[in-house]
Short mmCIF file of C-alpha atoms in Angstrom, two decimals:
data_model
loop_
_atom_site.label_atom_id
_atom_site.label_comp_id
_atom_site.label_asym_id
_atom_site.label_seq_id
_atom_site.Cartn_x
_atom_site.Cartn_y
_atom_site.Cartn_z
CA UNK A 394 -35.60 -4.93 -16.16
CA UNK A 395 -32.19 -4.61 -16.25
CA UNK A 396 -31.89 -1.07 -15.86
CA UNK A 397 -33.81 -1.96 -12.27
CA UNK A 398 -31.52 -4.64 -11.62
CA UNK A 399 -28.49 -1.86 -12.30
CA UNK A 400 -30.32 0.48 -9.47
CA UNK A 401 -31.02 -1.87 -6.94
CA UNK A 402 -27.49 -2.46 -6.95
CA UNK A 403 -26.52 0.68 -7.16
CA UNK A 404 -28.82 1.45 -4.01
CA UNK A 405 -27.28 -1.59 -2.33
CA UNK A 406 -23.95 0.11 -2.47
CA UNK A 407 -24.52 3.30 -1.80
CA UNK A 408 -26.11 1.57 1.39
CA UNK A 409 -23.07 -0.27 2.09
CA UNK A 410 -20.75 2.72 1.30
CA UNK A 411 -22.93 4.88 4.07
CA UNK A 412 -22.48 2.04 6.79
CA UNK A 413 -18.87 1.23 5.68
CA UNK A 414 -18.39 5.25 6.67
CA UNK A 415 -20.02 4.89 9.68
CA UNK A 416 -17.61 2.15 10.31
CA UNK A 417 -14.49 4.30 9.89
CA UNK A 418 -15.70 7.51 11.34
CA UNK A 419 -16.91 5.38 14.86
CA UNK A 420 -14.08 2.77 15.15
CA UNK A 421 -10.02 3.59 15.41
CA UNK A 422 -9.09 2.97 12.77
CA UNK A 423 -5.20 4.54 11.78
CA UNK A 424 -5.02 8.15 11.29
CA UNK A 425 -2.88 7.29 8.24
CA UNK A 426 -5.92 5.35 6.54
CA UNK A 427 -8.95 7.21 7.73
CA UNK A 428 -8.98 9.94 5.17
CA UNK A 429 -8.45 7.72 2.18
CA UNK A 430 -10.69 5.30 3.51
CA UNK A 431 -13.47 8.31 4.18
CA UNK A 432 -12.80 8.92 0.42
CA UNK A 433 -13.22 5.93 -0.52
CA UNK A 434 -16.72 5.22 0.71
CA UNK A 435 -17.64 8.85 -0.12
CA UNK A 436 -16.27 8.21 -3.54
CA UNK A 437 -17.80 5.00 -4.13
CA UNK A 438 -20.77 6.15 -3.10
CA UNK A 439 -21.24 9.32 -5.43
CA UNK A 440 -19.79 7.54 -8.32
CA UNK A 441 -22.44 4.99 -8.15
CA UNK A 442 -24.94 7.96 -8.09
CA UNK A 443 -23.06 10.07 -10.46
CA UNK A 444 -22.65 7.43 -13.32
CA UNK A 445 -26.66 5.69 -13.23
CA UNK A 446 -29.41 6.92 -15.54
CA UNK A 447 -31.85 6.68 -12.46
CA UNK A 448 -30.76 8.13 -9.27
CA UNK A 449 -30.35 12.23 -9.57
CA UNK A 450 -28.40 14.36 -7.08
CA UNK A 451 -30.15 18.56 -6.37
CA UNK A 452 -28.72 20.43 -9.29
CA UNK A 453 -26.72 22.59 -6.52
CA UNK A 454 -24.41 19.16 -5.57
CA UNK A 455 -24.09 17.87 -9.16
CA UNK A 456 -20.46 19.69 -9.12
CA UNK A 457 -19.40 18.54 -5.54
CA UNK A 458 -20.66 15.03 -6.10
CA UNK A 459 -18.92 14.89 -9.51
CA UNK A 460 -15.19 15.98 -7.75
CA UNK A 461 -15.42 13.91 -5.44
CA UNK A 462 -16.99 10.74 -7.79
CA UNK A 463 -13.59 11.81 -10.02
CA UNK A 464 -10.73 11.12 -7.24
CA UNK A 465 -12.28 7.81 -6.08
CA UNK A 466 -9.13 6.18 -7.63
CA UNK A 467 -6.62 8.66 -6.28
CA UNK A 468 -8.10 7.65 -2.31
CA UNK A 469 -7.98 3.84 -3.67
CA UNK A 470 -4.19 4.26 -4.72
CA UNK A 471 -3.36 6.41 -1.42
CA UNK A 472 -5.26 3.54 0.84
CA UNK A 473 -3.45 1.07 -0.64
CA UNK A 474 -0.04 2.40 -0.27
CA UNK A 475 -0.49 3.64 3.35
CA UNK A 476 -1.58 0.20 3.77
CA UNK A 477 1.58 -1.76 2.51
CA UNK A 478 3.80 1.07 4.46
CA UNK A 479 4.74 2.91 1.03
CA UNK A 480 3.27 6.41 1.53
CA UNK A 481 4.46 8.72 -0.71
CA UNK A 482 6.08 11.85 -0.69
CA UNK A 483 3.54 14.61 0.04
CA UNK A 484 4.93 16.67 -2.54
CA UNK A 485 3.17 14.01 -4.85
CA UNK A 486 0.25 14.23 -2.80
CA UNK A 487 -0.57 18.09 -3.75
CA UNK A 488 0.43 17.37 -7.47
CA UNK A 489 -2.23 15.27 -7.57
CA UNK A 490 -4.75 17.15 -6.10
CA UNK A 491 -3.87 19.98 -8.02
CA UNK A 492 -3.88 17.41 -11.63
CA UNK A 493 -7.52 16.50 -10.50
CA UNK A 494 -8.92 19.99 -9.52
CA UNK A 495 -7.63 20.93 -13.16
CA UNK A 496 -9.25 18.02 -14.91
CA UNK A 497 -12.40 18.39 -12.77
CA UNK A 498 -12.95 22.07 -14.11
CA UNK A 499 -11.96 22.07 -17.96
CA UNK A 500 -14.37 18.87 -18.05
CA UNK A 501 -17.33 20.75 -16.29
CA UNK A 502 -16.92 24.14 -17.31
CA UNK A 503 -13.83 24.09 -20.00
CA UNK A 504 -16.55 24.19 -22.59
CA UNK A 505 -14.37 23.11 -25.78
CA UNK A 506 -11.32 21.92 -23.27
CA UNK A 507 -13.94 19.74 -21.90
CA UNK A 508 -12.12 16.54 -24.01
CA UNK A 509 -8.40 17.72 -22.51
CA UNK A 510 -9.96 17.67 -18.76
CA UNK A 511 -11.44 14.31 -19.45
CA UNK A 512 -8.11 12.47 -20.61
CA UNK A 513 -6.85 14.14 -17.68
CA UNK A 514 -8.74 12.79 -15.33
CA UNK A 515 -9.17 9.53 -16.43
CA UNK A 516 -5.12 9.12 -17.26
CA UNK A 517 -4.04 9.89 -14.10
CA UNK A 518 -6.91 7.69 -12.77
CA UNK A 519 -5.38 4.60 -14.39
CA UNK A 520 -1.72 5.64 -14.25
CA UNK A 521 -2.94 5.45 -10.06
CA UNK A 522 -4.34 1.94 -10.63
CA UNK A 523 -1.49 0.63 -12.42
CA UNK A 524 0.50 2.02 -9.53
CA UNK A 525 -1.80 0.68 -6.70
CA UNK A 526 -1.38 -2.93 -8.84
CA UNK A 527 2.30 -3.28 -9.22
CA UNK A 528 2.91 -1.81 -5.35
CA UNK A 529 0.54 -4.36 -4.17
CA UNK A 530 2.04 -7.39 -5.70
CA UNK A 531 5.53 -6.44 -5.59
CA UNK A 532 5.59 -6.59 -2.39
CA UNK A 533 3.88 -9.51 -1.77
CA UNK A 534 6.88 -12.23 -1.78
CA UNK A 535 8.15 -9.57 0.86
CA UNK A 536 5.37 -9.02 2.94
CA UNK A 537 5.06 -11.45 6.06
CA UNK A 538 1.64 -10.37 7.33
CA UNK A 539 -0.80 -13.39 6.22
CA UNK A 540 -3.72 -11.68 6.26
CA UNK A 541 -2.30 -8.02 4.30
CA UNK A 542 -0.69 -10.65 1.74
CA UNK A 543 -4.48 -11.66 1.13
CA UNK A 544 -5.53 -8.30 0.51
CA UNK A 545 -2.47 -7.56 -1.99
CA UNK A 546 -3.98 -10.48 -3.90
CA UNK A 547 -7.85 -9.42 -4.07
CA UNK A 548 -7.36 -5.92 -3.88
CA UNK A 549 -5.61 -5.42 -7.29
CA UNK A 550 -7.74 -8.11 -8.73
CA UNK A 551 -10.84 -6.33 -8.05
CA UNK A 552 -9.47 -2.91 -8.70
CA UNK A 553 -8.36 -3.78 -12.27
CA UNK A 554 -11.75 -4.99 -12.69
CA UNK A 555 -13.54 -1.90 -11.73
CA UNK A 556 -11.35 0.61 -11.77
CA UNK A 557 -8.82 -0.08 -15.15
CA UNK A 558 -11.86 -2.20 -16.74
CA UNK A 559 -14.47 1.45 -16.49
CA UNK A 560 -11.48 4.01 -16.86
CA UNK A 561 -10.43 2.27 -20.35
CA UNK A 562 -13.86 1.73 -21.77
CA UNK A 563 -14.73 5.32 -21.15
CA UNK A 564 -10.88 6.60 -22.74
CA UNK A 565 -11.98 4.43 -25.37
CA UNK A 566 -15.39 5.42 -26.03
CA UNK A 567 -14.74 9.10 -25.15
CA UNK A 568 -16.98 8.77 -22.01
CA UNK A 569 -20.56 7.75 -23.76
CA UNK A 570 -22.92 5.78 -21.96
CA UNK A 571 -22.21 2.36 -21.55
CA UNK A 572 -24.88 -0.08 -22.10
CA UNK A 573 -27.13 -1.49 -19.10
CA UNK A 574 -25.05 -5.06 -19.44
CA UNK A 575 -21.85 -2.71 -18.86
CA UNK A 576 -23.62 -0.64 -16.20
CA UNK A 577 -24.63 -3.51 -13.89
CA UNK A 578 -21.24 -5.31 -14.18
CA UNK A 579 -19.65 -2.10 -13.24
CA UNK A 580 -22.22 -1.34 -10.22
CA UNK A 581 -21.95 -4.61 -9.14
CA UNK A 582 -17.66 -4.80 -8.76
CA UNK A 583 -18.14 -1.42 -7.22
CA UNK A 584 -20.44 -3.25 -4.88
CA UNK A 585 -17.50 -5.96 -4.21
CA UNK A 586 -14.94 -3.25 -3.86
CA UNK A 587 -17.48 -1.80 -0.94
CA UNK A 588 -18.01 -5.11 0.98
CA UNK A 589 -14.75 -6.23 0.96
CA UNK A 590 -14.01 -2.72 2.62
CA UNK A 591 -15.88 -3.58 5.00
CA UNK A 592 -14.84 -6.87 5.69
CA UNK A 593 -11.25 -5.75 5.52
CA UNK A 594 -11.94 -3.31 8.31
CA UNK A 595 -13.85 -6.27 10.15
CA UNK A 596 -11.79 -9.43 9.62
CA UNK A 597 -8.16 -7.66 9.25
CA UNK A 598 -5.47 -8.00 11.73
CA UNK A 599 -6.46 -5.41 13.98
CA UNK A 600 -2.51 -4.19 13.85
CA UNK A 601 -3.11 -3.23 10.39
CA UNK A 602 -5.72 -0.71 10.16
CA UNK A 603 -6.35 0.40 13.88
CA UNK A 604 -4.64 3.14 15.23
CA UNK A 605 -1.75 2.53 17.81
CA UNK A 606 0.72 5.19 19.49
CA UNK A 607 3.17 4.44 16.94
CA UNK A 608 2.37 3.25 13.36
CA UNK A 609 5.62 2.49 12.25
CA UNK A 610 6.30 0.47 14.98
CA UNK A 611 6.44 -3.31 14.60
CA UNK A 612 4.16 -6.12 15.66
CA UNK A 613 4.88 -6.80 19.68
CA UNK A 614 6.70 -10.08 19.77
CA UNK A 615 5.00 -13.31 21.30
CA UNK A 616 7.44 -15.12 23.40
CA UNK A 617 5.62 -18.30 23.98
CA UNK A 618 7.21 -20.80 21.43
CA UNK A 619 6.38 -23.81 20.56
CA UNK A 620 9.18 -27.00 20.28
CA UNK A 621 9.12 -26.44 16.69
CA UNK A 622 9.18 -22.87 16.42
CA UNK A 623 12.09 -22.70 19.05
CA UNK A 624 14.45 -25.13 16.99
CA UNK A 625 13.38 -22.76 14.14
CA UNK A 626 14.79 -20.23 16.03
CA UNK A 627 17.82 -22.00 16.97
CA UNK A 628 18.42 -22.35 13.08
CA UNK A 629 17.43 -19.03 12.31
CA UNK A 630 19.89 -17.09 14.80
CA UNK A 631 22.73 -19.80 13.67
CA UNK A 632 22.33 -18.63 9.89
CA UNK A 633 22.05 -14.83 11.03
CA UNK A 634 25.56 -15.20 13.18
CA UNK A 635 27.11 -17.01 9.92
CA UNK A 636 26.31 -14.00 7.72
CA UNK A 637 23.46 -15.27 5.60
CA UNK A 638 21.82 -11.99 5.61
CA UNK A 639 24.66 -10.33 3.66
CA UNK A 640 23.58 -12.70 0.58
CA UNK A 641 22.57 -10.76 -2.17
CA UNK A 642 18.87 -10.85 -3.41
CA UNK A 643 18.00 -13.18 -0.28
CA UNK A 644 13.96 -13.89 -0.16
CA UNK A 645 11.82 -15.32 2.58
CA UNK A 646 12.05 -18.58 0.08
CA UNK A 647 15.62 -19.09 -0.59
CA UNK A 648 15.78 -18.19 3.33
CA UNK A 649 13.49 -20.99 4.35
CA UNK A 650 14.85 -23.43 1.98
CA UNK A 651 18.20 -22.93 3.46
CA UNK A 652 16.93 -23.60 6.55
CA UNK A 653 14.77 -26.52 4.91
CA UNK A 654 12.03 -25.45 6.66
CA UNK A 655 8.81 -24.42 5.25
CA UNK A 656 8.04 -21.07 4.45
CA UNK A 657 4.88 -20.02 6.01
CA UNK A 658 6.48 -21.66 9.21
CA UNK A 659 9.27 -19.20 8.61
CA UNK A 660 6.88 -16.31 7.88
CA UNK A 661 5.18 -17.36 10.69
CA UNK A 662 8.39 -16.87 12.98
CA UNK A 663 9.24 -13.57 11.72
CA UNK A 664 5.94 -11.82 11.70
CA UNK A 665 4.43 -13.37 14.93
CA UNK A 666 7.00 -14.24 17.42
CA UNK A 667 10.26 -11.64 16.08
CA UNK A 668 7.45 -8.77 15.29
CA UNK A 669 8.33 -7.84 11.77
CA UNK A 670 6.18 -6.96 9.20
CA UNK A 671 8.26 -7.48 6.15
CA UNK A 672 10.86 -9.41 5.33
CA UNK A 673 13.42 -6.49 4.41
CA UNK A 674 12.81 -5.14 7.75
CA UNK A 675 14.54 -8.49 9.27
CA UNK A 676 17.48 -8.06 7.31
CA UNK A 677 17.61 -4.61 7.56
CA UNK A 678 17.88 -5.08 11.21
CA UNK A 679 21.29 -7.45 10.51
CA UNK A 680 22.51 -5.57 8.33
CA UNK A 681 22.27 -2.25 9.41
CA UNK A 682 23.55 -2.98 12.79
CA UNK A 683 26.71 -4.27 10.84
CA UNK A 684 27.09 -1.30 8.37
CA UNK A 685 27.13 0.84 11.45
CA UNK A 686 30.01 -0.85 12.91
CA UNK A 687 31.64 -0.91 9.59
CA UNK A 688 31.06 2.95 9.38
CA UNK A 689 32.39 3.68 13.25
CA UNK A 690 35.56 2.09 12.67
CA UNK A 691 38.41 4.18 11.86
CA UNK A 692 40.64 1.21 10.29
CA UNK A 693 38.05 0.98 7.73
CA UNK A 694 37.65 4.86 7.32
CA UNK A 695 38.53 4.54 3.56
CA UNK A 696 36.68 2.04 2.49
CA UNK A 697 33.62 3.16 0.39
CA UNK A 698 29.89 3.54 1.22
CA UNK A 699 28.92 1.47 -1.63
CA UNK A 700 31.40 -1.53 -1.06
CA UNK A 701 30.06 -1.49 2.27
CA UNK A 702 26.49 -2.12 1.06
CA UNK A 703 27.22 -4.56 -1.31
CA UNK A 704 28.78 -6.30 0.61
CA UNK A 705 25.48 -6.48 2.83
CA UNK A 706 23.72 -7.68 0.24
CA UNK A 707 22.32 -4.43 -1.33
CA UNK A 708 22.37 -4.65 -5.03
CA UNK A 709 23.32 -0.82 -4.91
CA UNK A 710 23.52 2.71 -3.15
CA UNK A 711 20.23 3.67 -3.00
CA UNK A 712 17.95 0.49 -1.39
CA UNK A 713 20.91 1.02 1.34
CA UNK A 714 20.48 4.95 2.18
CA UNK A 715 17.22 4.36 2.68
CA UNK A 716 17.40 1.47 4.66
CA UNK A 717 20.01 3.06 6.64
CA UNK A 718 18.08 6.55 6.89
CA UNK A 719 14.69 4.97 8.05
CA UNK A 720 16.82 2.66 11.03
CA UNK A 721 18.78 5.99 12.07
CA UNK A 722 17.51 9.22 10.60
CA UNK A 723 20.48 10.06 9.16
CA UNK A 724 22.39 9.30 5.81
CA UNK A 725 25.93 6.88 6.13
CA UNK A 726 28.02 9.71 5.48
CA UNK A 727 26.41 11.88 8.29
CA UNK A 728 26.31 8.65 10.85
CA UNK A 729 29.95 7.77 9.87
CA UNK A 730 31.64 11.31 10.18
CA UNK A 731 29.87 11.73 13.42
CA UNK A 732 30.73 8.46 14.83
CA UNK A 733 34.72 8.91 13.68
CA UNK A 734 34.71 12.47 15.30
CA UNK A 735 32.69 11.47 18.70
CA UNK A 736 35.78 9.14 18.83
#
């Protein structure tokens, strides 16, 4: 009976994964997330077929449908960091791929390697996972969008259910066949993953997953405030002109409670009616626009890079170049000799 129970489920999702696809193929959805998202459905799907004791593949896709089952994680882990705007570098991207194509074929065909592809595989898988987890709630104090704050909540809670729970059991048990208790539990959190997917593509703030001219480009700016939200305001620009965005390690909480407002109001303000998506972006904009002054002056020609950041509130070089680099394209040295020669 339960073995039933385990492919009903199991059908149910591959089911969902198949519409979910449908989903992202039809709608317009971000170029950025399509192809993980494609993966992911793909890959839910043939891992749900790959890993039951019922449902068979033709002998002549057993080897496609077990690549593609294997780098499920690695579309999770890209998804979720296109998602909270922290792609990585692409170089990483084809080190991975290469990793998994490795792992893939010394545990199929590797014969007596078959053990080194399989720790390959499924350490990289987790090392992803952890990854995808810490990116997701890092960022969460930081993130302003209400509705992508939600999803860095229940994404890495199901994810470390599924994903960690499955990858560790079968490290630890060298990949034998987990009882039917183990198999339904894990079909039916792959099942969650799927629908809430789905309902992330349905639900979501639209600016987050479908595609726009620009993706980088902030939120469009409501102008219609409310009595509240314009005193806000009022308060807001006030503490901006007096320099609190140069205070080190400043949060959207230590901001709001120095305006003694409260914070989802100020989230609220930000995100909605300013357009940002983060709260680093804010500041960024503040201080940015003052280390560029700082940088075109010739008085202060002398004065280092790094005592200029700190002084913005950076706790060191590095957060600052790429702060700087993402507002201008170019690196503080580059932007300050060019602005001292153009004058």
């Amino acid at each position: 009976m339960e073995l039933n129970i385990d492919t009903i489920i199991r059908l149910m999702s591959v089911g969902a994964s198949a519409l979910l696809l449908l989903l992202i193929i039809a709608g317009r959805v971000r170029r950025t997330l399509k192809l993980p998202l494609i993966g992911l459905a793909l890959g839910g799907a043939t891992y749900l077929i790959n890993t039951s004791t019922t449902l068979r593949v033709p002998h002549s896709l057993e080897a496609i449908v077990d690549l593609i089952s294997i780098v499920t994680p690695f579309w999770t882990w890209l998804f979720a960091r296109r998602l909270f705007e922290k792609d990585p570098p692409k170089g990483w991207l084809a080190l991975l791929g290469i990793a998994y194509i490795i792992g893939w074929i010394l545990a199929r065909w590797g014969d007596s390697l078959f053990l080194v592809g399989f720790y390959i595989v499924h350490i990289l898988s987790l090392i992803l996972i952890v990854d995808l987890i810490y990116n997701a709630l890092s960022g969460l104090k930081d993130d302003l969008v209400q509705k992508r704050r939600l999803i860095r909540i229940y994404l890495p809670l199901l994810v470390g259910l599924q994903a960690a729970g499955i990858l560790t059991y079968e490290l630890v048990t060298s990949n034998a066949v987990p009882p039917p208790a183990v198999q339904i539990t894990n079909a039916s959190l792959v099942f969650a993953l799927v629908m809430f997917g789905g309902l992330a593509l349905l639900v979501t703030d639209p600016s987050l997953l479908v595609e726009t001219d620009d993706d980088k480009k902030e939120t469009k700016p409501e102008n219609n405030l409310s009595p509240i939200e314009t005193v806000l305001q009022e308060k807001l620009n006030a503490a901006m002109l007096e320099g609190e965005y140069r205070t080190a390690g400043l949060t959207i909480q230590s901001l709001a409670a120095h305006l003694n407002t409260p914070e989802h109001r100020l989230r609220a303000l930000i995100n909605q009616k300013l357009g940002h998506r983060n709260f680093s972006s804010f500041l960024n904009g503040y201080r940015i626009a003052e280390a560029k002054e700082k940088l075109a002056d010739r008085e202060l020609v002398d004065l280092p890079i790094l005592t200029i950041a700190m002084d913005l509130g950076y706790n060191s070089l590095a957060p600052f170049n790429r702060a700087f680099r993402a507002e201008t394209s170019v690196t503080p040295s580059d932007f300050r000799k060019s602005a001292i020669d153009q004058n």
